[in-house]
CSV table of C-alpha atoms and ligand atoms in Angstrom, one decimal:
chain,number,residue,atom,x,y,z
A,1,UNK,CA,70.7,110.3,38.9
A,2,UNK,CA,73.1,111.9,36.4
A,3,UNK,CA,72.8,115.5,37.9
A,4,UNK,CA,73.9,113.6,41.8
A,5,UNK,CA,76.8,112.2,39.4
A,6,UNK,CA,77.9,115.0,37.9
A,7,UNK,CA,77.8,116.6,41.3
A,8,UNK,CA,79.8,114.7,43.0
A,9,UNK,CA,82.4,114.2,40.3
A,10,UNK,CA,83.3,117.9,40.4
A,11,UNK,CA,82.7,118.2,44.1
A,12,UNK,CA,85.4,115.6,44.0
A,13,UNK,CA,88.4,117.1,41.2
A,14,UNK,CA,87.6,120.5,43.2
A,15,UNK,CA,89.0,118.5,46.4
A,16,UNK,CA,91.3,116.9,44.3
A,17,UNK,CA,92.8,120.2,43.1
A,18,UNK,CA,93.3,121.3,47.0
A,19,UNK,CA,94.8,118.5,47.6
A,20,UNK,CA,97.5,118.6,44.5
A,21,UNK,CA,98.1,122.4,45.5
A,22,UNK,CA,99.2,121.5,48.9
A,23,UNK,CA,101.3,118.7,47.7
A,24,UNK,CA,103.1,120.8,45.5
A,25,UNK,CA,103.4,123.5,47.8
A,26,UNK,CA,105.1,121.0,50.9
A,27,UNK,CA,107.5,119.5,47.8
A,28,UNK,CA,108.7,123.4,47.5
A,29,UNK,CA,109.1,124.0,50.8
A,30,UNK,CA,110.9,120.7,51.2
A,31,UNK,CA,113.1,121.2,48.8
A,32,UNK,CA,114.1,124.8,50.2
A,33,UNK,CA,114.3,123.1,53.9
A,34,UNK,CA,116.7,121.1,52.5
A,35,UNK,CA,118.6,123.2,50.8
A,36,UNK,CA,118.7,125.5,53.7
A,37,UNK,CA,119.8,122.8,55.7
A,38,UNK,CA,116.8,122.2,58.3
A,39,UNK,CA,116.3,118.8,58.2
A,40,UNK,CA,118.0,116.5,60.3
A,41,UNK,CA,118.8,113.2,61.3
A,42,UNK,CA,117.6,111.7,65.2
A,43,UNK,CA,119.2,108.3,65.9
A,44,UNK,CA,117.1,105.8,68.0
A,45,UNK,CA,119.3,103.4,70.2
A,46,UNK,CA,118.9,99.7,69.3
A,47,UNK,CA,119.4,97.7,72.5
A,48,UNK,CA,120.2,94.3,73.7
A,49,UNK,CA,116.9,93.9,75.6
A,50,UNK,CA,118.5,91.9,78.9
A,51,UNK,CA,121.0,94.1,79.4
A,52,UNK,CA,120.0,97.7,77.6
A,53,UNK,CA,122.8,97.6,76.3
A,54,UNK,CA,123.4,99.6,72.6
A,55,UNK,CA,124.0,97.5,69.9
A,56,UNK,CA,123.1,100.1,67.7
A,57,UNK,CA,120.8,103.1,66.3
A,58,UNK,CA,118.6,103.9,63.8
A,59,UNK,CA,118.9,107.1,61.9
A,60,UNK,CA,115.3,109.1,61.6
A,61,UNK,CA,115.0,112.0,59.6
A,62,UNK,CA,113.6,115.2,60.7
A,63,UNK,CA,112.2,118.6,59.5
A,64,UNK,CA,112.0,121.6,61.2
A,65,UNK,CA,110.4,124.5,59.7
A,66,UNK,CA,111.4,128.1,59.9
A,67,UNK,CA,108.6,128.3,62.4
A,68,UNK,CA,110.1,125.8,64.7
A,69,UNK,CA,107.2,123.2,63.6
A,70,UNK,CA,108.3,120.1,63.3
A,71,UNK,CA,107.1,118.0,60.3
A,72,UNK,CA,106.6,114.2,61.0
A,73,UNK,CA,108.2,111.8,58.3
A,74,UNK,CA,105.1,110.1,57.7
A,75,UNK,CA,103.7,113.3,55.8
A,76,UNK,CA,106.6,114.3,54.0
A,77,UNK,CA,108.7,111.1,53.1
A,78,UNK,CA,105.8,110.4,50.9
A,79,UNK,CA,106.5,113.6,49.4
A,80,UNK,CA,110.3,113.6,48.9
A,81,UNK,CA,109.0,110.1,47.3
A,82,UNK,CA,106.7,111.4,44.9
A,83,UNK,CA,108.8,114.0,43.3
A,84,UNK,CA,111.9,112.3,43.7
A,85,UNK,CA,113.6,115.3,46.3
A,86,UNK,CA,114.1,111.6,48.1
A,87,UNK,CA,117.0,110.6,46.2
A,88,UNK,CA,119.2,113.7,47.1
A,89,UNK,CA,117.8,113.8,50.6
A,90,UNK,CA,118.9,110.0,50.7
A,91,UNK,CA,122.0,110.3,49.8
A,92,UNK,CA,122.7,113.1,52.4
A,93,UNK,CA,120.9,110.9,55.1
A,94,UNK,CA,123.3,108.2,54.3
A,95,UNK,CA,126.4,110.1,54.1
A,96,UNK,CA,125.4,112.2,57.2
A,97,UNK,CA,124.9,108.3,59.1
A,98,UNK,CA,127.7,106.9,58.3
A,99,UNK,CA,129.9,109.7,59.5
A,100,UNK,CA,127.9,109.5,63.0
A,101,UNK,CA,128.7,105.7,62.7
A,102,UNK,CA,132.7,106.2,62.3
A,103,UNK,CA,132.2,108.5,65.4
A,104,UNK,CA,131.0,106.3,67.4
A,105,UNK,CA,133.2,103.5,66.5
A,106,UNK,CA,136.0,105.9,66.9
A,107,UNK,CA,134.6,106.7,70.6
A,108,UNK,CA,135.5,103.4,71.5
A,109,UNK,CA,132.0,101.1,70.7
A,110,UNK,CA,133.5,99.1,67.4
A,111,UNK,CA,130.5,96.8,66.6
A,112,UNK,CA,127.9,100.0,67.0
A,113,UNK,CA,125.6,99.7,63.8
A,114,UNK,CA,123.5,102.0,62.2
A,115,UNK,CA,120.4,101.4,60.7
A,116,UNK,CA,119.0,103.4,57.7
A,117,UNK,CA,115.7,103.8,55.8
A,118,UNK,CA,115.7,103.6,52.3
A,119,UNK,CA,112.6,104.0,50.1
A,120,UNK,CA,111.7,102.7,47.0
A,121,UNK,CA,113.0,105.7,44.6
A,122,UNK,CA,116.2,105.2,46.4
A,123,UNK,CA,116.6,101.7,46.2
A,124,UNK,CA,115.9,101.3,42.3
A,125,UNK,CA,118.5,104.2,41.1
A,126,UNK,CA,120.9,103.0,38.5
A,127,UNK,CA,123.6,104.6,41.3
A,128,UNK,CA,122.1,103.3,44.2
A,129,UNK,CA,125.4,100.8,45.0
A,130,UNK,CA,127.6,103.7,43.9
A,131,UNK,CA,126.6,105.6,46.5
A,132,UNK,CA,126.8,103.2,48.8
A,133,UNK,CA,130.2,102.0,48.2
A,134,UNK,CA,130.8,106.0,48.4
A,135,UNK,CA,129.3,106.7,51.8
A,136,UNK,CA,131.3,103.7,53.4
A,137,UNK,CA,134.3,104.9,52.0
A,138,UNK,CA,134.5,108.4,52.4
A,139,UNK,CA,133.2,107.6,56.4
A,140,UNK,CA,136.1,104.9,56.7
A,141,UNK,CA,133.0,102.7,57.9
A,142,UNK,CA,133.2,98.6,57.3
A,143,UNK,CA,130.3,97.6,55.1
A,144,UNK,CA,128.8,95.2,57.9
A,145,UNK,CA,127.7,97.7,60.3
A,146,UNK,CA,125.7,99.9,58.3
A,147,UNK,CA,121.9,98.0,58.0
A,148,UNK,CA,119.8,99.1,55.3
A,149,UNK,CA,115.9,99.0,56.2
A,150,UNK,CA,113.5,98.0,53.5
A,151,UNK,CA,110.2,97.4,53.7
A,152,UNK,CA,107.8,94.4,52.5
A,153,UNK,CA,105.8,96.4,50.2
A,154,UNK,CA,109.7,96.5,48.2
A,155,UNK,CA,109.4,92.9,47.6
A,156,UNK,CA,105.9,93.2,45.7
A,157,UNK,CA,106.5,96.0,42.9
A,158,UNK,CA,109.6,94.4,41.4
A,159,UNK,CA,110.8,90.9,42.8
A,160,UNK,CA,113.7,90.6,40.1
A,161,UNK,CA,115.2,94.2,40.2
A,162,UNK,CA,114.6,93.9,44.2
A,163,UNK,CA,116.4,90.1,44.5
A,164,UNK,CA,119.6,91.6,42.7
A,165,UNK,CA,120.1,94.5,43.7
A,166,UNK,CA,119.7,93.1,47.2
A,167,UNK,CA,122.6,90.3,46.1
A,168,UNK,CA,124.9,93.1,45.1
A,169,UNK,CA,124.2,94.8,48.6
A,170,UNK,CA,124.9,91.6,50.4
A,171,UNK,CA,128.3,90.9,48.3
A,172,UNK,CA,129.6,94.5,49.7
A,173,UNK,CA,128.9,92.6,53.3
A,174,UNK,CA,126.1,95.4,53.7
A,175,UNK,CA,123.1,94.2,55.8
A,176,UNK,CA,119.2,94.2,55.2
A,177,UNK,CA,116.6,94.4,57.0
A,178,UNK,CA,112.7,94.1,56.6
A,179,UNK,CA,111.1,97.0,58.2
A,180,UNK,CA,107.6,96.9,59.7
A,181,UNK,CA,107.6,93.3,59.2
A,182,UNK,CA,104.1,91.7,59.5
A,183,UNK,CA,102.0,94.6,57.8
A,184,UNK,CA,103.2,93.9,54.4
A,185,UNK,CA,101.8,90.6,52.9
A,186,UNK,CA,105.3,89.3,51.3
A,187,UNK,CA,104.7,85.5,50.9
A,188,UNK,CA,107.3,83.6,53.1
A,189,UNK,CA,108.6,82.2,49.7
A,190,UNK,CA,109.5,85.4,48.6
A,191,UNK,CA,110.9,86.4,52.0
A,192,UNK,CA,113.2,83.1,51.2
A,193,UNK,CA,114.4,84.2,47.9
A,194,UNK,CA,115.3,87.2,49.6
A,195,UNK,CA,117.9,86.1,51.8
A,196,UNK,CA,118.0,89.4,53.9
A,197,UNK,CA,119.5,89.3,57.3
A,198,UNK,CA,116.9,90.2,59.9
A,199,UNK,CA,113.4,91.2,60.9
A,200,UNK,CA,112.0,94.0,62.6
A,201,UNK,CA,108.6,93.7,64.2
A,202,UNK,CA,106.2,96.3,63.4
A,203,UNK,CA,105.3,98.7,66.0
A,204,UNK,CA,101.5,97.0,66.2
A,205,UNK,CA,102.2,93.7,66.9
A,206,UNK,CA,104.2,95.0,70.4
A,207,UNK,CA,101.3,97.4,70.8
A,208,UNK,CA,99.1,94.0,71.1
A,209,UNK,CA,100.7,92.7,74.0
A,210,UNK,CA,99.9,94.9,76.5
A,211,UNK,CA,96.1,96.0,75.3
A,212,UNK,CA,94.9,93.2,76.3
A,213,UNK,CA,93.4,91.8,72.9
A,214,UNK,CA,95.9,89.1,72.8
A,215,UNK,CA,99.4,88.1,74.3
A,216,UNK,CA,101.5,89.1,71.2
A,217,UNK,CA,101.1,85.7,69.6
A,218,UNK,CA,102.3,87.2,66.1
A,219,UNK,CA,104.9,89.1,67.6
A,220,UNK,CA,106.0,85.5,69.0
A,221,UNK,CA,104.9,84.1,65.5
A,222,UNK,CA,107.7,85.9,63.9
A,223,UNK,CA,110.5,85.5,66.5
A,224,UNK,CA,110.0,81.9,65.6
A,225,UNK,CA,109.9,82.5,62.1
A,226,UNK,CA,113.0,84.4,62.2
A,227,UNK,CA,114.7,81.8,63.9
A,228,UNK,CA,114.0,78.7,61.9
A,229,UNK,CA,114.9,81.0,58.9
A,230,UNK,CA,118.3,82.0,60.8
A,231,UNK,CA,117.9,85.3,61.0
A,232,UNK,CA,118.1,88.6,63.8
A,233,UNK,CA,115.0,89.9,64.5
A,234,UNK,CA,114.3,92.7,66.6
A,235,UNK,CA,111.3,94.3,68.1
A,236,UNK,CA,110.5,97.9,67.4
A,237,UNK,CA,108.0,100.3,69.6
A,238,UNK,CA,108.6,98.6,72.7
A,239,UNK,CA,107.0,101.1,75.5
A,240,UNK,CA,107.2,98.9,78.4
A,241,UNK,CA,108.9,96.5,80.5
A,242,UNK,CA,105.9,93.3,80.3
A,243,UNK,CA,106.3,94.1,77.0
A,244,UNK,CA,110.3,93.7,76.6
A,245,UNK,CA,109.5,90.9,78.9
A,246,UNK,CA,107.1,89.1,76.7
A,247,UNK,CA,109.4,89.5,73.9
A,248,UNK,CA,112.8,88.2,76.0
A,249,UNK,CA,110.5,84.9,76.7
A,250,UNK,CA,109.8,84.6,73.0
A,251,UNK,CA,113.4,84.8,72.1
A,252,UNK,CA,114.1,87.8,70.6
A,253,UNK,CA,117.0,89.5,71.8
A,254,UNK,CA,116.6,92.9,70.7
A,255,UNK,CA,114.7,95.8,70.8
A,256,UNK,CA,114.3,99.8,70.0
A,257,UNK,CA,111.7,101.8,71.7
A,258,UNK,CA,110.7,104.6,74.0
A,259,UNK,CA,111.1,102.2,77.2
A,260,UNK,CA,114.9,102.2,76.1
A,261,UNK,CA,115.2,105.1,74.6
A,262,UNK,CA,114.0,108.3,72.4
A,263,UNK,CA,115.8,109.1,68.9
A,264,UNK,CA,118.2,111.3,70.3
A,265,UNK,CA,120.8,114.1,68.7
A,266,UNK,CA,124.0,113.8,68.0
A,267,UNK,CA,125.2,115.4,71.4
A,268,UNK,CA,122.2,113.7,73.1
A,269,UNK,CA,123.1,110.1,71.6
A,270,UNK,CA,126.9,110.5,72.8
A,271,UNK,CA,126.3,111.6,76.6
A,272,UNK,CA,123.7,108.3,76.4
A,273,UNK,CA,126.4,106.0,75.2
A,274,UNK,CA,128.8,107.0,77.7
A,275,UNK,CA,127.6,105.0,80.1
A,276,UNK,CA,128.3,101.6,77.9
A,277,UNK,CA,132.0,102.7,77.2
B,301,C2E,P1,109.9,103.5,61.0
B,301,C2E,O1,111.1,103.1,60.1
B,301,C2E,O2,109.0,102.4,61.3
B,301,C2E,O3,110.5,104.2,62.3
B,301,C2E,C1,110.1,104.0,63.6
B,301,C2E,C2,109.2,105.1,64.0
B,301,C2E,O4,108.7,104.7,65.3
B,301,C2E,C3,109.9,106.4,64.3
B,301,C2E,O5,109.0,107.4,64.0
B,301,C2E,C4,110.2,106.4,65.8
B,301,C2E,O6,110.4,107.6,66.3
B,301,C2E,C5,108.9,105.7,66.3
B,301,C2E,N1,109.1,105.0,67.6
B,301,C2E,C6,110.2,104.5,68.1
B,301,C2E,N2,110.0,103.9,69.3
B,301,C2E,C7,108.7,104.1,69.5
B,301,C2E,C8,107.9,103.7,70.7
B,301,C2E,O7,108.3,103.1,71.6
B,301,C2E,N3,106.6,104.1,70.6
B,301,C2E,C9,106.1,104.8,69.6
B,301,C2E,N4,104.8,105.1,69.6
B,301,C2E,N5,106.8,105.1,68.5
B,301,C2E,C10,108.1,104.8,68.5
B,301,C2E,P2,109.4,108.6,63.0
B,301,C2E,O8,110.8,109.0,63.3
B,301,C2E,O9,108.3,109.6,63.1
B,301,C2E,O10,109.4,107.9,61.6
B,301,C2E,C11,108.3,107.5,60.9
B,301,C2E,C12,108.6,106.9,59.6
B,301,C2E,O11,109.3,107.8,58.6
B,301,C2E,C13,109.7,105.7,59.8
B,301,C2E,O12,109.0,104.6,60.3
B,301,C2E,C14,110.2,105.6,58.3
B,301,C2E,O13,109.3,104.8,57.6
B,301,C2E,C15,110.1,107.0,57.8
B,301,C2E,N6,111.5,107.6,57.8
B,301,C2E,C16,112.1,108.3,58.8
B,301,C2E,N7,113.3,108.7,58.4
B,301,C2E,C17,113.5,108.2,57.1
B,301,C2E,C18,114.6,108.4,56.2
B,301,C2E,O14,115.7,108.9,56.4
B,301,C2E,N8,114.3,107.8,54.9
B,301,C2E,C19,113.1,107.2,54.6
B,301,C2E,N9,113.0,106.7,53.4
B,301,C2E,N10,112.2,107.1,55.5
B,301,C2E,C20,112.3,107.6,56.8
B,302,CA,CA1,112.7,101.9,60.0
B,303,CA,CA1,109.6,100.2,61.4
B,304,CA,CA1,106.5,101.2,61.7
């Protein structure tokens, strides 16, 4: 039994050693990406779901590499996470947003929001609230249309740092919003203490209602929630119309997904707004 285990255990660090290799090879080329200026930001309309009308986007980072591959988020946010390239890229995804947002509002649509992600890393730096008071300023942006998106998982490392930093956000008039909501286990005391402003509906609770395996019923279970706890919720992933339908006759008003639209660039998000002018 002790030969099997010893075995496996280097079997396992040489897999290990791979896998911490590549890592640090992505984080290099992330950082050079970045400094060569190829990433970029996609915004994602956020619409009124009666009327498709925008109501606002969400800003989605992207990385193109000198190959023309492009690099989903989901494998390298973790990364800019983990060696902390997320704070710089952050702050640049902020700044960059906000500019789009005084754009638009210039172009004629003045309650257009944007939404941004912000990780962990970002969200616990001492200049954190620096940089946003920074961003909003140097865009000429008011505070209330930019919409932070946090996630639930937030709420469960650090409760205290996460409750007043979130106070400090909210007395700037900023919003908050809990992404993915549903798939990270916050207790609804917590979400209370929190006092964020609205709920976004994880992508797999909208996914339910048309598979068949039930009619959405925690989809609905949060529109409710969200409205005896006063607060917006919208509806992320939504693909088709039973689906925006299903939603509309559980009360939520609004919604971002490919049935409305696809993130879009800059050029590509102003030709679509046109049309709402
Ligand atoms: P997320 O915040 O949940 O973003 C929504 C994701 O769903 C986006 O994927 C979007 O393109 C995709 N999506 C939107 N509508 C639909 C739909 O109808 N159907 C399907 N199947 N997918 C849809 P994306 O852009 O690949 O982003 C993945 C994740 O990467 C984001 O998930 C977010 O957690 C993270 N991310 C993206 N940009 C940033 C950023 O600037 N900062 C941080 N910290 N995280 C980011
Ligand atoms: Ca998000
Ligand atoms: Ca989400
Ligand atoms: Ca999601």
């Amino acid at each position: 039994a002790k030969i099997y285990h010893r075995a496996d255990y280097s079997y396992f660090t040489r897999e290990m050693g791979v896998e911490i290799r590549e890592r640090v090879r992505m984080m290099h080329a992330l950082r050079t990406a970045f400094e060569d200026e190829r990433l970029f930001i996609v915004f994602q309309p956020q619409v009124h779901i009666g009327s498709g009308k925008p109501i606002g986007a969400e800003a989605l980072l992207r990385w193109k590499t000198e190959d023309g591959t492009l690099i989903p988020p989901d494998q390298f946010i973790p990364i800019a996470e983990y060696s902390g390239l997320i704070v710089n890229i952050g702050e640049w995804v902020l700044r960059t947003a906000c500019l789009e947002l005084s754009r638009i509002h210039q172009s004629g649509l003045q309650d257009f929001r944007m939404a941004v992600n912000v990780s962990q890393t970002q969200f616990s730096h001492p200049l954190f609230l620096q940089l946003i008071t920074s961003a909003l300023h140097d865009a000429g942006v008011p505070p209330e249309n930019l919409e932070l998106e946090i996630t639930e998982s937030m709420a469960m490392t650090d409760p205290d740092l996460l409750i007043m930093t979130l106070e400090k956000i909210k007395a700037m008039g900023v919003r908050i919003s809990i992404d993915d909501f549903g798939t990270g286990f916050s207790s609804l005391s917590q979400l209370q203490k929190l006092k964020v402003d609205k709920l976004k509906i994880d992508r797999a609770f909208i996914n339910e209602i048309s598979d068949g395996t039930n009619d959405g019923s925690i989809a609905k279970m949060i529109v409710q929630l969200s409205q005896s706890l006063q607060l917006e919720v919208i509806a992320e992933g939504v693909e088709n119309q039973l689906q925006a339908e299903k939603l509309m006759s559980f009360g939520c008003d609004h919604a971002q997904g490919f049935y409305f639209a696809k993130p879009k660039n800059k050029v590509e998000l102003h030709t679509w707004l046109q049309a709402y002018l």
